[in-house]
XYZ file of C-alpha atoms in Angstrom:
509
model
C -15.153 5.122 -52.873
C -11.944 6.702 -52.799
C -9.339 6.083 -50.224
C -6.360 9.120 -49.344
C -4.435 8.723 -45.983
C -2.018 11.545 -44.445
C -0.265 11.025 -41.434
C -0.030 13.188 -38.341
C 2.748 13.093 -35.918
C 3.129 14.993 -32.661
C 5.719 17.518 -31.661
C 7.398 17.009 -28.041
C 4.785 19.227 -26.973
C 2.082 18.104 -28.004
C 3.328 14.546 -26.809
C 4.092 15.678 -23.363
C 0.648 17.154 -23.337
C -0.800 13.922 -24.199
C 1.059 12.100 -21.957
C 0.206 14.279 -19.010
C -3.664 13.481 -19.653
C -3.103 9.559 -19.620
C -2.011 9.985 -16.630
C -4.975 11.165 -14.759
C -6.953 7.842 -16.491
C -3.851 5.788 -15.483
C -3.853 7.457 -11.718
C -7.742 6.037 -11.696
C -7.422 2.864 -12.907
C -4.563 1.858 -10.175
C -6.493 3.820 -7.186
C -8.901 1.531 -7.958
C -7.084 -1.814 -7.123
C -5.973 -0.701 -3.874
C -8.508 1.534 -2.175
C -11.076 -0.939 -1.574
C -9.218 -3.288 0.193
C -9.186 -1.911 3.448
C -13.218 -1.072 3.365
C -13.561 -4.980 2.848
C -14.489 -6.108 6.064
C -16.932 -3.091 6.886
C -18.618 -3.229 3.782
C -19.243 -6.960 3.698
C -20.733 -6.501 6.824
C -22.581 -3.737 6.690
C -24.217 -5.991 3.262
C -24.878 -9.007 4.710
C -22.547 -10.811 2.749
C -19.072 -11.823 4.502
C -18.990 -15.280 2.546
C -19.095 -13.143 -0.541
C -15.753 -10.752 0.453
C -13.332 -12.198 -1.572
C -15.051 -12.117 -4.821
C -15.646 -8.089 -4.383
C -11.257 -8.115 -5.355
C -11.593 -11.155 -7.462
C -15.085 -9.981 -9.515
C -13.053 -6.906 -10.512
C -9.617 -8.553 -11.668
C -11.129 -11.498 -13.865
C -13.118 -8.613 -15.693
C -10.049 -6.605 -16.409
C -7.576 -9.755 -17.438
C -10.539 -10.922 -19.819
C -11.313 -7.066 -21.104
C -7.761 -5.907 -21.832
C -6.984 -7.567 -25.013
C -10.476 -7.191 -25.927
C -10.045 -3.370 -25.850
C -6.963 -3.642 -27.345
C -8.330 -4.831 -30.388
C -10.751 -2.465 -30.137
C -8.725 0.497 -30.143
C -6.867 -0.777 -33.123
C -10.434 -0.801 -35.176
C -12.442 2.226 -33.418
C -9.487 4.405 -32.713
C -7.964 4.762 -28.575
C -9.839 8.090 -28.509
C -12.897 6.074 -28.407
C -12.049 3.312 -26.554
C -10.822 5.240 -23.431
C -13.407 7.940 -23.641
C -15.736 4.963 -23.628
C -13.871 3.291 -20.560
C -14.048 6.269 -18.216
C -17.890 6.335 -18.355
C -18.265 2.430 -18.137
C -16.148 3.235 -14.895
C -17.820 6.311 -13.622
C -21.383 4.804 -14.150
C -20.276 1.545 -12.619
C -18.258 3.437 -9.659
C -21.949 5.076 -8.671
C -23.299 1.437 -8.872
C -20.465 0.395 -6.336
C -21.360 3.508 -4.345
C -25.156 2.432 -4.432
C -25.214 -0.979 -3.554
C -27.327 -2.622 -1.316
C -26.543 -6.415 -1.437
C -23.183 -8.303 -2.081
C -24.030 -9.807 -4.883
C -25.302 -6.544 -7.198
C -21.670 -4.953 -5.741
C -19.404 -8.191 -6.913
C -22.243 -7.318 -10.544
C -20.743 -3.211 -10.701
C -17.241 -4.194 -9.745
C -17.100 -6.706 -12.657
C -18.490 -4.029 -14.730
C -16.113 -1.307 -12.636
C -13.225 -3.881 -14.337
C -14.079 -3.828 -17.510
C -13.663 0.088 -17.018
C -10.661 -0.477 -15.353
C -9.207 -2.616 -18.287
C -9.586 0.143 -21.046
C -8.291 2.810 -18.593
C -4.811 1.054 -18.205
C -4.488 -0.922 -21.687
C -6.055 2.252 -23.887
C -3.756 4.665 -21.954
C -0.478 2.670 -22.596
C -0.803 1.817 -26.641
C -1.812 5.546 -27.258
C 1.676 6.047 -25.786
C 2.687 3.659 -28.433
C 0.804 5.489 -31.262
C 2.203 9.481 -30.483
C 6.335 8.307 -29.073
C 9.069 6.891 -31.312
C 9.968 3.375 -29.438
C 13.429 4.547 -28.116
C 11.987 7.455 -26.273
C 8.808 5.365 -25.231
C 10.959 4.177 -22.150
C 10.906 7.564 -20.205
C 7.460 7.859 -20.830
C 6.354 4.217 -19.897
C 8.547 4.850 -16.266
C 6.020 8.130 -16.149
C 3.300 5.711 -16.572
C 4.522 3.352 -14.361
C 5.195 6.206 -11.597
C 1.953 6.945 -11.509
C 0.411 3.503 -11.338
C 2.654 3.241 -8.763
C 1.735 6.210 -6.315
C -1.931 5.133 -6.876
C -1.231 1.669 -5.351
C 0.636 3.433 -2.738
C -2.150 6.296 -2.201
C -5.135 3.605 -2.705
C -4.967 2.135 1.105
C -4.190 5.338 2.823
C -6.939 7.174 1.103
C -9.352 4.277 1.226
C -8.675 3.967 4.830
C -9.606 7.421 5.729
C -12.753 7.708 3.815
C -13.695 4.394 5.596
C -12.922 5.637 8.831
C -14.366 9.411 9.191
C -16.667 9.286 6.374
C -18.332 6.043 4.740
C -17.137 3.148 2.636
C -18.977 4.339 0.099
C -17.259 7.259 -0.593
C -14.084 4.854 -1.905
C -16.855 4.891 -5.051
C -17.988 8.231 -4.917
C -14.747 9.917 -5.055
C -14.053 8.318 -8.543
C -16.961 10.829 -10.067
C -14.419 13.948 -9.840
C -11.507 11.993 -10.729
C -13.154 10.467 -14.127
C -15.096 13.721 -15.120
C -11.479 15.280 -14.186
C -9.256 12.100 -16.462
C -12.229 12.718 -19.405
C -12.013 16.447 -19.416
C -8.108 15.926 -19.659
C -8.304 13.458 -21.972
C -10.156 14.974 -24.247
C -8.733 18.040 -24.521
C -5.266 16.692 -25.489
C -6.625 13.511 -27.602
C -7.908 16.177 -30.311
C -5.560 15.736 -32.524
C -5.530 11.695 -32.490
C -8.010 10.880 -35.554
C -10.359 8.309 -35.441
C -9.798 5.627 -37.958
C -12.154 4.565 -40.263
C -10.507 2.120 -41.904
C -13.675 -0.975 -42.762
C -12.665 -3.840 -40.384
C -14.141 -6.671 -39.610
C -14.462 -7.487 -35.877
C -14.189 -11.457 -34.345
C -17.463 -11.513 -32.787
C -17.126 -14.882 -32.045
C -13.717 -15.143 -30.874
C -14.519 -12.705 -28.723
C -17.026 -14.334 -26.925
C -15.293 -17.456 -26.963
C -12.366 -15.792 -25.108
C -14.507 -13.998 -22.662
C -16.340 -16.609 -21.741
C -13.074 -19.505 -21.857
C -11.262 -16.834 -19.428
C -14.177 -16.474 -16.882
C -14.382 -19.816 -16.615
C -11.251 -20.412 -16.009
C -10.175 -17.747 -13.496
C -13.153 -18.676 -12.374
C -11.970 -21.693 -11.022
C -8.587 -20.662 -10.618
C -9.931 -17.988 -7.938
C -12.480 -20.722 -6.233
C -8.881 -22.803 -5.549
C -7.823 -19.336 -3.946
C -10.880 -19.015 -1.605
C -10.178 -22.567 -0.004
C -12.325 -24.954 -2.265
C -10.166 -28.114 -3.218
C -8.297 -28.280 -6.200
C -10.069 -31.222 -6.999
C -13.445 -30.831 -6.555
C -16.041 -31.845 -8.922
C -17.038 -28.723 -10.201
C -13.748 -27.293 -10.553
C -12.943 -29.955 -12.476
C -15.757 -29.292 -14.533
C -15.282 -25.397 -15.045
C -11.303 -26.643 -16.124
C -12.568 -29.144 -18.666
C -15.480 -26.479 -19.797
C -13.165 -23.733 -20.210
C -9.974 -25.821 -21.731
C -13.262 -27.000 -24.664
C -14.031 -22.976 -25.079
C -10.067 -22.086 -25.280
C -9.349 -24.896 -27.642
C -12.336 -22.817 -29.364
C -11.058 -20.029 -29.435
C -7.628 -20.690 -30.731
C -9.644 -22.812 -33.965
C -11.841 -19.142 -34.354
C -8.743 -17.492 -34.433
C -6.900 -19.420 -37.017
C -9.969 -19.053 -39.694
C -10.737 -15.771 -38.858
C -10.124 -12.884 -41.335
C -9.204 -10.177 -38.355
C -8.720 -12.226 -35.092
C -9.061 -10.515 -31.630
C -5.594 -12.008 -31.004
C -3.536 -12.899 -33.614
C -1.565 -15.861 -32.947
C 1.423 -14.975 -35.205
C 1.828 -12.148 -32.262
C 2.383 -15.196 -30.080
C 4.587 -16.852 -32.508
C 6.612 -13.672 -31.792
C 9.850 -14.145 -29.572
C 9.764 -10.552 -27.918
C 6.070 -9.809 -27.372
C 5.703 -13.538 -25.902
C 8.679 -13.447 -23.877
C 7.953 -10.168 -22.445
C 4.653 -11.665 -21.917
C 5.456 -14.543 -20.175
C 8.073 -11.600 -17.665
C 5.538 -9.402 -17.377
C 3.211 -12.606 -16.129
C 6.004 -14.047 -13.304
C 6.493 -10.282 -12.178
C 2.973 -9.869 -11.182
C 2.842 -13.285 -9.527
C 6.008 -11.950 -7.104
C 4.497 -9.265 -7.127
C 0.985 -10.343 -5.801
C 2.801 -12.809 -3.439
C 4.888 -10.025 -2.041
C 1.169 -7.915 -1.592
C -0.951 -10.738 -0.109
C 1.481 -13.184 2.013
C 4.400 -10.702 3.589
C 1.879 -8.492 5.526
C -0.213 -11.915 6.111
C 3.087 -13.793 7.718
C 3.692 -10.431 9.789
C 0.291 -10.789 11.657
C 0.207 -14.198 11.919
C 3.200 -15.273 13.223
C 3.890 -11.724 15.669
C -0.171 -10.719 16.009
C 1.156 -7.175 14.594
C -1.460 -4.825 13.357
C -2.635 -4.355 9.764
C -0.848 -0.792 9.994
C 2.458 -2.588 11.204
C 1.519 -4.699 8.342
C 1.141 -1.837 6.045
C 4.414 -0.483 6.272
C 6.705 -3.002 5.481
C 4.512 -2.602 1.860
C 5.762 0.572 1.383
C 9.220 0.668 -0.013
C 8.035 -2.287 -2.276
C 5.037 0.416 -3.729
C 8.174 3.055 -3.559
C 10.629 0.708 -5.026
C 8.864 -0.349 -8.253
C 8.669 3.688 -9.905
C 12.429 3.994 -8.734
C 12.960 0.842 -11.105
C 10.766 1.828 -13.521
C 12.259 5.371 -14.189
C 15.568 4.287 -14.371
C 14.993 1.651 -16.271
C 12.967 3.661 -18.614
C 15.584 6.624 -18.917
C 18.600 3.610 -19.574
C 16.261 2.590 -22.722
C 15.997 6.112 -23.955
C 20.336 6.453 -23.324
C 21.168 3.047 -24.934
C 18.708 2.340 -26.766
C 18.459 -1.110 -26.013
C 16.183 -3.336 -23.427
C 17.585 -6.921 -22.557
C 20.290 -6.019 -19.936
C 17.496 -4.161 -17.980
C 14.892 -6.894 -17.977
C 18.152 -9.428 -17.605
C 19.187 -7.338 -13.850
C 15.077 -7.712 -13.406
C 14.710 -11.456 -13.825
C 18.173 -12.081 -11.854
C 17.293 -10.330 -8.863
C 13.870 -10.664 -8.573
C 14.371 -14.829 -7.715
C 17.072 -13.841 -5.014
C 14.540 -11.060 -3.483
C 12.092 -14.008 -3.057
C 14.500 -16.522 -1.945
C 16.503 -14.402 0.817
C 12.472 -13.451 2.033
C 11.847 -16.841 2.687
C 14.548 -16.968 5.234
C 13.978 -13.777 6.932
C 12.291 -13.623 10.075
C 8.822 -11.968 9.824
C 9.660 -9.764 12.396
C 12.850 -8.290 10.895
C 11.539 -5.102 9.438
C 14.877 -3.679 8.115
C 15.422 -7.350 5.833
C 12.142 -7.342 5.063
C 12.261 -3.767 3.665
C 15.467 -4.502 1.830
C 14.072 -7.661 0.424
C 10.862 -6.001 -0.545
C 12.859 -3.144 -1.849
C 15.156 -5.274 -4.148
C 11.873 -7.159 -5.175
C 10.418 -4.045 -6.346
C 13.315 -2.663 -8.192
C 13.230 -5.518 -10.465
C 9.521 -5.793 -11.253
C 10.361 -1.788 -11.881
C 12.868 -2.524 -14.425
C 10.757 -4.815 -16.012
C 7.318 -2.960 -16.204
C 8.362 -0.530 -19.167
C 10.962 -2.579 -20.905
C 8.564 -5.355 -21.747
C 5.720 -2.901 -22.578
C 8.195 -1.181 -25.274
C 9.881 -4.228 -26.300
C 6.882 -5.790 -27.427
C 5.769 -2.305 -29.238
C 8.746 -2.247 -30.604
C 8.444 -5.686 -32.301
C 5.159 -5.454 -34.110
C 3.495 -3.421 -36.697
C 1.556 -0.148 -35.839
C -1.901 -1.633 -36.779
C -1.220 -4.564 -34.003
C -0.013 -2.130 -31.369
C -3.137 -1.947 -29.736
C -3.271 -5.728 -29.809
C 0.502 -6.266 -28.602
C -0.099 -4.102 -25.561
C -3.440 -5.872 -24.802
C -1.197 -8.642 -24.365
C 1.059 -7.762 -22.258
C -1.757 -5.894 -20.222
C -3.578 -9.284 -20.301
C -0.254 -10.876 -19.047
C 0.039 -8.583 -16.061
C -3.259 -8.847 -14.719
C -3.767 -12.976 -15.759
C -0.005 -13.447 -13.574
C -2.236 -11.361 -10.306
C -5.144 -13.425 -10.876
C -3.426 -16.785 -10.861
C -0.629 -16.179 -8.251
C -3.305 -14.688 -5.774
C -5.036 -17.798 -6.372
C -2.237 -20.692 -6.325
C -0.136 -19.352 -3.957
C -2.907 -19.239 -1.486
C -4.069 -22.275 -2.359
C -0.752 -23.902 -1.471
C -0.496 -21.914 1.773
C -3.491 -23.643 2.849
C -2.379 -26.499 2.103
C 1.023 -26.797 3.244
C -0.641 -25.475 7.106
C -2.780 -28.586 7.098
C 0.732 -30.691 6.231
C 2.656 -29.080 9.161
C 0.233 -28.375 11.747
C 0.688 -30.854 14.226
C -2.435 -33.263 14.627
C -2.375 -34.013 18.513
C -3.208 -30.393 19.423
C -5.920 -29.906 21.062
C -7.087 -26.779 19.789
C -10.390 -27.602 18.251
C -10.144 -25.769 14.469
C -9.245 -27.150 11.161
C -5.970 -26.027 9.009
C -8.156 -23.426 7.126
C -9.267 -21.617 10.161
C -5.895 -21.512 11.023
C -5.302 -18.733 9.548
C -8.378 -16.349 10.552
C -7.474 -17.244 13.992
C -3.692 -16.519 14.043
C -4.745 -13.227 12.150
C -7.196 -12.266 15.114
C -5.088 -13.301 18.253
C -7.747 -15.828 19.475
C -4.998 -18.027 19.589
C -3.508 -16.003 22.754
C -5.443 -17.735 25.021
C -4.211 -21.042 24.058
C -1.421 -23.483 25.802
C 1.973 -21.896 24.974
C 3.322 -25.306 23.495
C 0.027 -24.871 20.927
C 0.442 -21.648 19.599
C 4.309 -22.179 19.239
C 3.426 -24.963 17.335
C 1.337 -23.266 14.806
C 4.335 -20.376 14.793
C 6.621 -23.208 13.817
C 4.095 -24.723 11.067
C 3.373 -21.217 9.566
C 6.608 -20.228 9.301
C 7.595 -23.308 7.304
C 4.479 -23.018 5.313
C 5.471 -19.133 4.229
C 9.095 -20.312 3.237
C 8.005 -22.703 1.356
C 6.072 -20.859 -0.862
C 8.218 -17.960 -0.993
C 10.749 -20.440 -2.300
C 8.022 -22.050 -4.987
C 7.308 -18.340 -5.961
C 11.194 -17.888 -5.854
C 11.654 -20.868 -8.372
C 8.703 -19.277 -10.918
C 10.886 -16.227 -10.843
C 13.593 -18.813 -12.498
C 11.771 -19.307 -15.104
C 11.846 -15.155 -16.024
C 15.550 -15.491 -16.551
C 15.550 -18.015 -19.676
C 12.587 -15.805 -21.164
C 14.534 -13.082 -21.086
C 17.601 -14.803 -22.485
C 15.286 -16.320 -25.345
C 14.014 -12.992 -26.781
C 16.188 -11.111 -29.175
C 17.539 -7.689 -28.278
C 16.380 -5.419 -31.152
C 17.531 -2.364 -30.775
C 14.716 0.817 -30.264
C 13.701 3.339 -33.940
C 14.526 6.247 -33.667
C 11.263 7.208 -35.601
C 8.442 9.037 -34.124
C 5.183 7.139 -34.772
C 3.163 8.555 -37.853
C -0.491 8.074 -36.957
C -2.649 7.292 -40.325
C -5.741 9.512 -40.681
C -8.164 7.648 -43.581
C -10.857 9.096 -45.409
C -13.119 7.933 -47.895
């Protein structure tokens, strides 16, 4: 067996092509996040399963944070042509599963398998970025990514809504069958020229399976917390020990294994696990900015979900804005700290000065919401290419699994603790001598649904006053995890971006 490698690298052209075709696969996976959340309610209903609701959003992020390294490791031994190719039909056939459903339970079954999809589509899209653009020019084309991630979030509800409304809920499903015959025509046609390895490597079965099932388990859990269970209770505290015994697992696997999924020496790293650990706090503000601001606004001033709606929108607008600049900066100075420094500065004082805004101030709360996604813009591409940047091309698919695994493990656990302490920070401060006969869960449902209008006046401005302490309170706890951003950033060193285009190895034996 003989063993010759050449190298192929990609003209701006042929790069820009590229790019263009991730884009459709990265517009997918994000339109994916958002649009069902409006068709919750309906849908639930319409299966017989409103107990179930939460798990519908939940079912699909614990099966992306769990896939994306996974696929990442993948694409480093099978080649990203592969991987994503093989993502957009695991999403497609599982979209027409979604679309197809008849009980709760076999949807929350195709949206875990819809996340698995949704996993390759982001984390494949991002390291073949990695594998075609020189590190210092990555920047511009990570904000492009980012952009478009972005307008899908922003696109998701709107679209979602209007299906919903004048057409069926099911068509949220059906309308990704264009879209990924669309992202794998694209895809194709400007992937030709990325080979397929076929280098003989040995895959971590079993630290694969360790991880996947350590994570589910955990999140798991984690997301139980998040739908009102206590912290406490006996079978969380059983899935916790269960999946700390697979993790510890896991981690021994790793050590002895020839060609770990994740290598821990890329955790030993100071930039990928700093820009981890970013990457992680952003997307817990970011997820508490999502859930709890539109929450507080119909809660405490019985606005409507579209009132609600639209103080999101400069925070979806704000985050490309940072992105793109912060992305063109890295290409100019060729150099990343200062941007994700300004990121983890001011994304702790956007979450602070929220706490003490009035939930009916719309202009602060766009201005707050606007400065919070600036930052989480800045930081979004400068972590991605600063932990590229500091690893080998054969762990690049790995490294960006990471920080892919980062992003959507920081969603997963800041929908599910922050909640958790809303809850219980309402039964602390709602006052025990009314005489409104619900506990401090149902609180919330009721606030949200103006039953509470009919109420004494005293009552209901008590349970103002006790929600509005309960939201600054943990906008302050999610302001003080944003701290912790800042000494991450100042931890990591501050290489400074090559220059040199990627040169993608083509093996043959």
């Amino acid at each position: 067996m003989s063993d010759s490698s050449s190298t192929i690298t990609f003209t701006h052209r042929e790069a820009k092509r590229v790019v263009l075709g991730l884009l459709v696969a990265i517009f997918l996976g994000g339109l994916e996040q958002t649009i069902v959340a409006v068709a919750l309610p309906l849908m639930s209903a319409d299966l017989s399963g409103v107990e179930y609701l939460a798990w519908v959003i939940s079912g699909y992020l614990i099966a992306m944070t769990v896939a994306t390294p996974i696929y990442g490791k993948l694409g480093d031994i099978y080649g990203r042509r592969l991987m994503l190719f093989s993502a957009i039909v695991i999403f497609l056939l599982s979209s027409v599963l979604c679309a197809m459903a008849t009980t709760m339970p076999v949807m929350i079954l195709a949206r875990v398998i819809q996340g698995v999809g949704g996993a390759g589509l982001l984390a494949v899209s991002q390291t073949i970025v990695g594998d075609i653009i020189s590190p210092r020019d990555r920047g511009r084309y990570q904000g492009y990514i980012s952009t478009a991630f972005a307008i899908a979030s922003v696109t998701g509800p709107v679209v979602g809504g209007l299906l919903t409304e004048y057409i069926s809920w099911r068509w949220i499903f059906w309308i990704n069958v264009p879209l990924c015959v669309l992202a794998y025509l694209t895809a194709r046609r400007a992937l030709d020229k990325l080979p397929i390895p076929k280098l003989r490597r040995s895959i971590d079965y079993l630290g694969a399976l360790l991880l996947t099932i350590g994570l589910t388990i955990l999140l798991i859990a984690i997301s139980r917390v998040g739908h009102g269970t206590a912290l406490t209770e006996n079978l969380n505290l059983l899935l916790y020990g269960v999946s700390v015994a697979v993790l510890a697992s896991f981690i021994w696997q790793e050590k002895r294994a020839p060609d770990p999924v994740i290598p821990l020496m890329l955790l030993r790293n100071r930039a990928v696990a700093a820009s981890s650990l970013m990457l992680f706090i952003a997307f817990i503000q970011m997820i508490c900015m999502t859930i709890l601001i539109p929450l507080r606004l119909q809660m405490l001033t019985h606005a409507g979900a579209d009132e609600a709606a639209v103080q999101l929108l400069p925070l979806s607008l704000s985050i490309p804005v940072g992105a793109w600049i912060a992305g063109s900066l890295m290409t100019k100075l060729g150099h990343y700290r200062r941007l994700q420094l300004a990121g983890t500065v001011i994304l702790p004082i956007a979450m602070a000065a929220t706490a003490y805004t009035p939930a009916d101030s719309t202009l602060l709360i766009i201005l707050c919401t606007s400065l919070g996604g600036f930052a989480i813009g800045l930081l979004l591409p400068t972590s991605a290419v600063a932990a590229q940047n500091a690893v080998e091309h054969r762990h690049l698919g790995v490294a960006t699994g990471v920080i892919g695994f980062s992003r959507s493990l920081g969603a997963a656990i800041g929908i599910a603790v922050l909640t958790a302490v809303l809850f219980a920070l309402l039964q602390q401060y709602t006052p025990a001598g009314l005489s409104l006969s619900i506990s401090a869960t149902d609180v919330i449902g009721e606030m949200v649904e103006g039953a509470l209008q009919t109420a004494a006046p005293e009552e209901r401005q008590a349970l103002v006053d006790a929600g509005t302490l309960a939201f600054r309170h943990v906008f302050l706890l999610s302001a003080g995890i944003a701290l912790i951003g800042i000494a991450a950033c100042l931890s990591a060193p501050d290489r400074r971006l090559s220059e040199k285009k990627p040169e993608v190895e083509s093996h043959h034996y």
